[in-house]
Amino acid sequence: AMTTVLTEFERVAQHGLPEPALSHEKAVLLSHLEHAAAGASARSSGAYADGYVENDLTGETPLLSAQQELALAREILPAITPEVLAQAAQFWRVPAGARVLIDLPEFAHVRPPTRESVLALIDTIEHMPLPSDSAKASNSEPLLAKLPTPGRIVSEKLDRVSGITEWTLSNGAR
């Protein structure tokens, strides 16, 4: 798991996030924030109270209204570029003050990694040339260049006991 996470941090540190994937994520976030802002008037007083309590106890819940969060996102999101993400993803390369906590369940029948094996893993990933995330970069292309010819239903069989209808298509698929 640690290898996977650090490899993805390093991939972003080397290449950033592909622009189509980043644009998609920004659009999804804005859509969620716009929806929250539109429905903010229906938020119960209990939900407000829960937010204040969580903020006071953990400091993790912002005390911004949905409209304030939306305005802040509209201001900040345009400044987030693949290059900015690449620079931010390099944080894990800085060894000063770094700590790695590996928590295994008591009943796990695996040997915990040693300090040396963790450091070797980090060193390997840090010096590994990685390809850009081509899968996310191709989101704008259609899945199939040419759509297949639609089939047709050539037979239909009803299983009365289960209530399932089985169709056989002209290409043999059922």
mmCIF file of C-alpha atoms in Angstrom:
data_model
loop_
_atom_site.group_PDB
_atom_site.id
_atom_site.type_symbol
_atom_site.label_atom_id
_atom_site.label_comp_id
_atom_site.label_asym_id
_atom_site.label_seq_id
_atom_site.Cartn_x
_atom_site.Cartn_y
_atom_site.Cartn_z
ATOM 1 C CA ALA A 1 0.000 0.000 0.000
ATOM 2 C CA MET A 2 2.817 2.381 0.852
ATOM 3 C CA THR A 3 4.502 1.638 -2.483
ATOM 4 C CA THR A 4 1.310 2.427 -4.375
ATOM 5 C CA VAL A 5 0.667 5.710 -2.570
ATOM 6 C CA LEU A 6 4.252 6.957 -2.850
ATOM 7 C CA THR A 7 4.472 5.885 -6.496
ATOM 8 C CA GLU A 8 1.402 7.974 -7.313
ATOM 9 C CA PHE A 9 2.821 10.963 -5.375
ATOM 10 C CA GLU A 10 6.026 10.578 -7.402
ATOM 11 C CA ARG A 11 4.105 10.252 -10.679
ATOM 12 C CA VAL A 12 2.334 13.546 -9.953
ATOM 13 C CA ALA A 13 5.631 15.114 -8.792
ATOM 14 C CA GLN A 14 7.241 14.159 -12.107
ATOM 15 C CA HIS A 15 4.369 14.938 -14.490
ATOM 16 C CA GLY A 16 1.588 16.766 -12.681
ATOM 17 C CA LEU A 17 -1.944 15.624 -13.325
ATOM 18 C CA PRO A 18 -3.076 15.454 -16.978
ATOM 19 C CA GLU A 19 -5.033 18.602 -17.833
ATOM 20 C CA PRO A 20 -8.239 16.745 -18.876
ATOM 21 C CA ALA A 21 -8.297 14.827 -15.580
ATOM 22 C CA LEU A 22 -7.603 17.976 -13.567
ATOM 23 C CA SER A 23 -10.332 19.909 -15.400
ATOM 24 C CA HIS A 24 -12.772 17.078 -14.754
ATOM 25 C CA GLU A 25 -11.968 16.999 -11.023
ATOM 26 C CA LYS A 26 -12.357 20.789 -10.775
ATOM 27 C CA ALA A 27 -15.736 20.612 -12.541
ATOM 28 C CA VAL A 28 -16.944 17.838 -10.221
ATOM 29 C CA LEU A 29 -15.879 19.811 -7.137
ATOM 30 C CA LEU A 30 -17.570 22.980 -8.372
ATOM 31 C CA SER A 31 -20.740 21.031 -9.129
ATOM 32 C CA HIS A 32 -20.833 19.640 -5.583
ATOM 33 C CA LEU A 33 -20.217 23.073 -4.076
ATOM 34 C CA GLU A 34 -22.883 24.693 -6.281
ATOM 35 C CA HIS A 35 -25.366 22.012 -5.246
ATOM 36 C CA ALA A 36 -24.512 22.561 -1.563
ATOM 37 C CA ALA A 37 -24.894 26.334 -1.941
ATOM 38 C CA ALA A 38 -28.254 25.939 -3.685
ATOM 39 C CA GLY A 39 -29.544 23.694 -0.886
ATOM 40 C CA ALA A 40 -28.018 25.611 2.013
ATOM 41 C CA SER A 41 -31.318 27.196 3.001
ATOM 42 C CA ALA A 42 -32.690 23.721 3.746
ATOM 43 C CA ARG A 43 -29.838 22.870 6.142
ATOM 44 C CA SER A 44 -31.154 22.138 9.613
ATOM 45 C CA SER A 45 -30.037 23.978 12.714
ATOM 46 C CA GLY A 46 -28.787 20.633 14.038
ATOM 47 C CA ALA A 47 -26.390 20.364 11.093
ATOM 48 C CA TYR A 48 -25.071 23.849 11.886
ATOM 49 C CA ALA A 49 -24.624 22.901 15.534
ATOM 50 C CA ASP A 50 -22.815 19.687 14.554
ATOM 51 C CA GLY A 51 -20.423 21.715 12.399
ATOM 52 C CA TYR A 52 -19.615 24.093 15.262
ATOM 53 C CA VAL A 53 -19.059 21.206 17.680
ATOM 54 C CA GLU A 54 -16.798 19.332 15.258
ATOM 55 C CA ASN A 55 -14.813 22.494 14.543
ATOM 56 C CA ASP A 56 -14.374 23.168 18.245
ATOM 57 C CA LEU A 57 -13.351 19.586 19.047
ATOM 58 C CA THR A 58 -11.168 18.792 16.041
ATOM 59 C CA GLY A 59 -10.565 22.029 14.154
ATOM 60 C CA GLU A 60 -11.212 20.094 10.943
ATOM 61 C CA THR A 61 -14.580 21.470 9.898
ATOM 62 C CA PRO A 62 -14.410 24.942 8.365
ATOM 63 C CA LEU A 63 -16.909 27.461 9.601
ATOM 64 C CA LEU A 64 -17.711 28.792 6.157
ATOM 65 C CA SER A 65 -21.151 28.913 4.638
ATOM 66 C CA ALA A 66 -21.777 26.909 1.482
ATOM 67 C CA GLN A 67 -21.811 30.183 -0.488
ATOM 68 C CA GLN A 68 -18.446 31.194 1.022
ATOM 69 C CA GLU A 69 -16.932 27.809 0.166
ATOM 70 C CA LEU A 70 -18.202 28.123 -3.418
ATOM 71 C CA ALA A 71 -16.803 31.655 -3.783
ATOM 72 C CA LEU A 72 -13.450 30.531 -2.363
ATOM 73 C CA ALA A 73 -13.299 27.560 -4.739
ATOM 74 C CA ARG A 74 -14.097 29.778 -7.729
ATOM 75 C CA GLU A 75 -11.226 32.034 -6.694
ATOM 76 C CA ILE A 76 -8.657 29.303 -5.969
ATOM 77 C CA LEU A 77 -9.357 26.552 -8.525
ATOM 78 C CA PRO A 78 -8.166 28.477 -11.606
ATOM 79 C CA ALA A 79 -4.718 28.810 -9.980
ATOM 80 C CA ILE A 80 -4.358 25.028 -9.588
ATOM 81 C CA THR A 81 -2.449 23.756 -12.614
ATOM 82 C CA PRO A 82 -0.655 20.472 -13.360
ATOM 83 C CA GLU A 83 2.613 22.272 -12.575
ATOM 84 C CA VAL A 84 1.341 23.509 -9.207
ATOM 85 C CA LEU A 85 0.224 19.972 -8.319
ATOM 86 C CA ALA A 86 3.601 18.582 -9.418
ATOM 87 C CA GLN A 87 5.386 21.014 -7.125
ATOM 88 C CA ALA A 88 3.047 20.248 -4.205
ATOM 89 C CA ALA A 89 3.467 16.486 -4.692
ATOM 90 C CA GLN A 90 7.204 16.782 -4.084
ATOM 91 C CA PHE A 91 6.612 17.251 -0.336
ATOM 92 C CA TRP A 92 7.172 13.562 0.329
ATOM 93 C CA ARG A 93 10.746 13.791 -0.976
ATOM 94 C CA VAL A 94 11.827 16.066 1.889
ATOM 95 C CA PRO A 95 13.309 13.780 4.564
ATOM 96 C CA ALA A 96 13.565 16.438 7.296
ATOM 97 C CA GLY A 97 11.004 15.636 9.954
ATOM 98 C CA ALA A 98 9.531 12.754 7.976
ATOM 99 C CA ARG A 99 7.910 9.985 9.977
ATOM 100 C CA VAL A 100 6.470 6.718 8.739
ATOM 101 C CA LEU A 101 3.953 4.902 10.899
ATOM 102 C CA ILE A 102 3.158 1.339 9.934
ATOM 103 C CA ASP A 103 0.277 -0.155 11.848
ATOM 104 C CA LEU A 104 -0.446 -3.861 11.567
ATOM 105 C CA PRO A 105 -3.287 -5.695 13.280
ATOM 106 C CA GLU A 106 -2.208 -7.892 16.195
ATOM 107 C CA PHE A 107 -3.427 -11.014 14.429
ATOM 108 C CA ALA A 108 -1.535 -10.259 11.175
ATOM 109 C CA HIS A 109 0.814 -13.060 10.289
ATOM 110 C CA VAL A 110 3.295 -10.847 8.502
ATOM 111 C CA ARG A 111 6.631 -9.541 9.622
ATOM 112 C CA PRO A 112 6.658 -5.739 10.011
ATOM 113 C CA PRO A 113 9.014 -3.972 7.612
ATOM 114 C CA THR A 114 12.343 -2.820 8.968
ATOM 115 C CA ARG A 115 13.531 0.778 8.976
ATOM 116 C CA GLU A 116 16.072 -0.163 6.303
ATOM 117 C CA SER A 117 13.475 -1.773 4.019
ATOM 118 C CA VAL A 118 11.210 1.293 4.270
ATOM 119 C CA LEU A 119 14.105 3.647 3.502
ATOM 120 C CA ALA A 120 15.141 1.454 0.557
ATOM 121 C CA LEU A 121 11.569 1.516 -0.768
ATOM 122 C CA ILE A 122 11.411 5.303 -0.500
ATOM 123 C CA ASP A 123 14.796 5.658 -2.224
ATOM 124 C CA THR A 124 13.739 3.331 -5.054
ATOM 125 C CA ILE A 125 10.499 5.203 -5.708
ATOM 126 C CA GLU A 126 12.175 8.617 -5.480
ATOM 127 C CA HIS A 127 14.625 7.681 -8.256
ATOM 128 C CA MET A 128 12.183 5.757 -10.448
ATOM 129 C CA PRO A 129 11.269 7.318 -13.817
ATOM 130 C CA LEU A 130 7.527 6.929 -14.195
ATOM 131 C CA PRO A 131 5.326 7.410 -17.250
ATOM 132 C CA SER A 132 2.608 10.028 -17.063
ATOM 133 C CA ASP A 133 -0.849 8.784 -16.214
ATOM 134 C CA SER A 134 -1.914 8.133 -19.798
ATOM 135 C CA ALA A 135 -5.199 6.492 -18.795
ATOM 136 C CA LYS A 136 -6.513 9.709 -17.271
ATOM 137 C CA ALA A 137 -5.043 11.835 -20.070
ATOM 138 C CA SER A 138 -7.205 10.129 -22.686
ATOM 139 C CA ASN A 139 -10.581 10.920 -21.066
ATOM 140 C CA SER A 140 -11.558 13.151 -23.988
ATOM 141 C CA GLU A 141 -11.254 10.371 -26.576
ATOM 142 C CA PRO A 142 -14.179 8.027 -27.263
ATOM 143 C CA LEU A 143 -13.879 4.513 -25.861
ATOM 144 C CA LEU A 144 -14.454 2.998 -29.301
ATOM 145 C CA ALA A 145 -13.347 4.755 -32.495
ATOM 146 C CA LYS A 146 -16.202 3.119 -34.475
ATOM 147 C CA LEU A 147 -19.360 1.977 -32.748
ATOM 148 C CA PRO A 148 -20.291 -1.653 -33.489
ATOM 149 C CA THR A 149 -23.390 -2.460 -35.482
ATOM 150 C CA PRO A 150 -26.285 -2.894 -33.068
ATOM 151 C CA GLY A 151 -27.529 -6.454 -32.688
ATOM 152 C CA ARG A 152 -31.111 -7.593 -32.429
ATOM 153 C CA ILE A 153 -32.997 -10.010 -30.209
ATOM 154 C CA VAL A 154 -33.488 -13.291 -32.074
ATOM 155 C CA SER A 155 -35.114 -15.314 -29.288
ATOM 156 C CA GLU A 156 -36.662 -14.790 -25.895
ATOM 157 C CA LYS A 157 -37.160 -17.381 -23.160
ATOM 158 C CA LEU A 158 -38.970 -16.760 -19.865
ATOM 159 C CA ASP A 159 -38.058 -18.801 -16.792
ATOM 160 C CA ARG A 160 -41.402 -18.741 -14.924
ATOM 161 C CA VAL A 161 -39.923 -19.937 -11.619
ATOM 162 C CA SER A 162 -37.327 -17.161 -11.316
ATOM 163 C CA GLY A 163 -39.164 -14.558 -13.382
ATOM 164 C CA ILE A 164 -36.050 -13.984 -15.491
ATOM 165 C CA THR A 165 -36.279 -13.322 -19.221
ATOM 166 C CA GLU A 166 -33.312 -14.585 -21.248
ATOM 167 C CA TRP A 167 -32.686 -12.930 -24.607
ATOM 168 C CA THR A 168 -30.416 -14.358 -27.290
ATOM 169 C CA LEU A 169 -28.921 -11.711 -29.542
ATOM 170 C CA SER A 170 -28.029 -11.987 -33.212
ATOM 171 C CA ASN A 171 -24.318 -12.167 -32.285
ATOM 172 C CA GLY A 172 -24.945 -15.171 -29.990
ATOM 173 C CA ALA A 173 -24.698 -13.217 -26.727
ATOM 174 C CA ARG A 174 -27.255 -14.116 -24.059
#
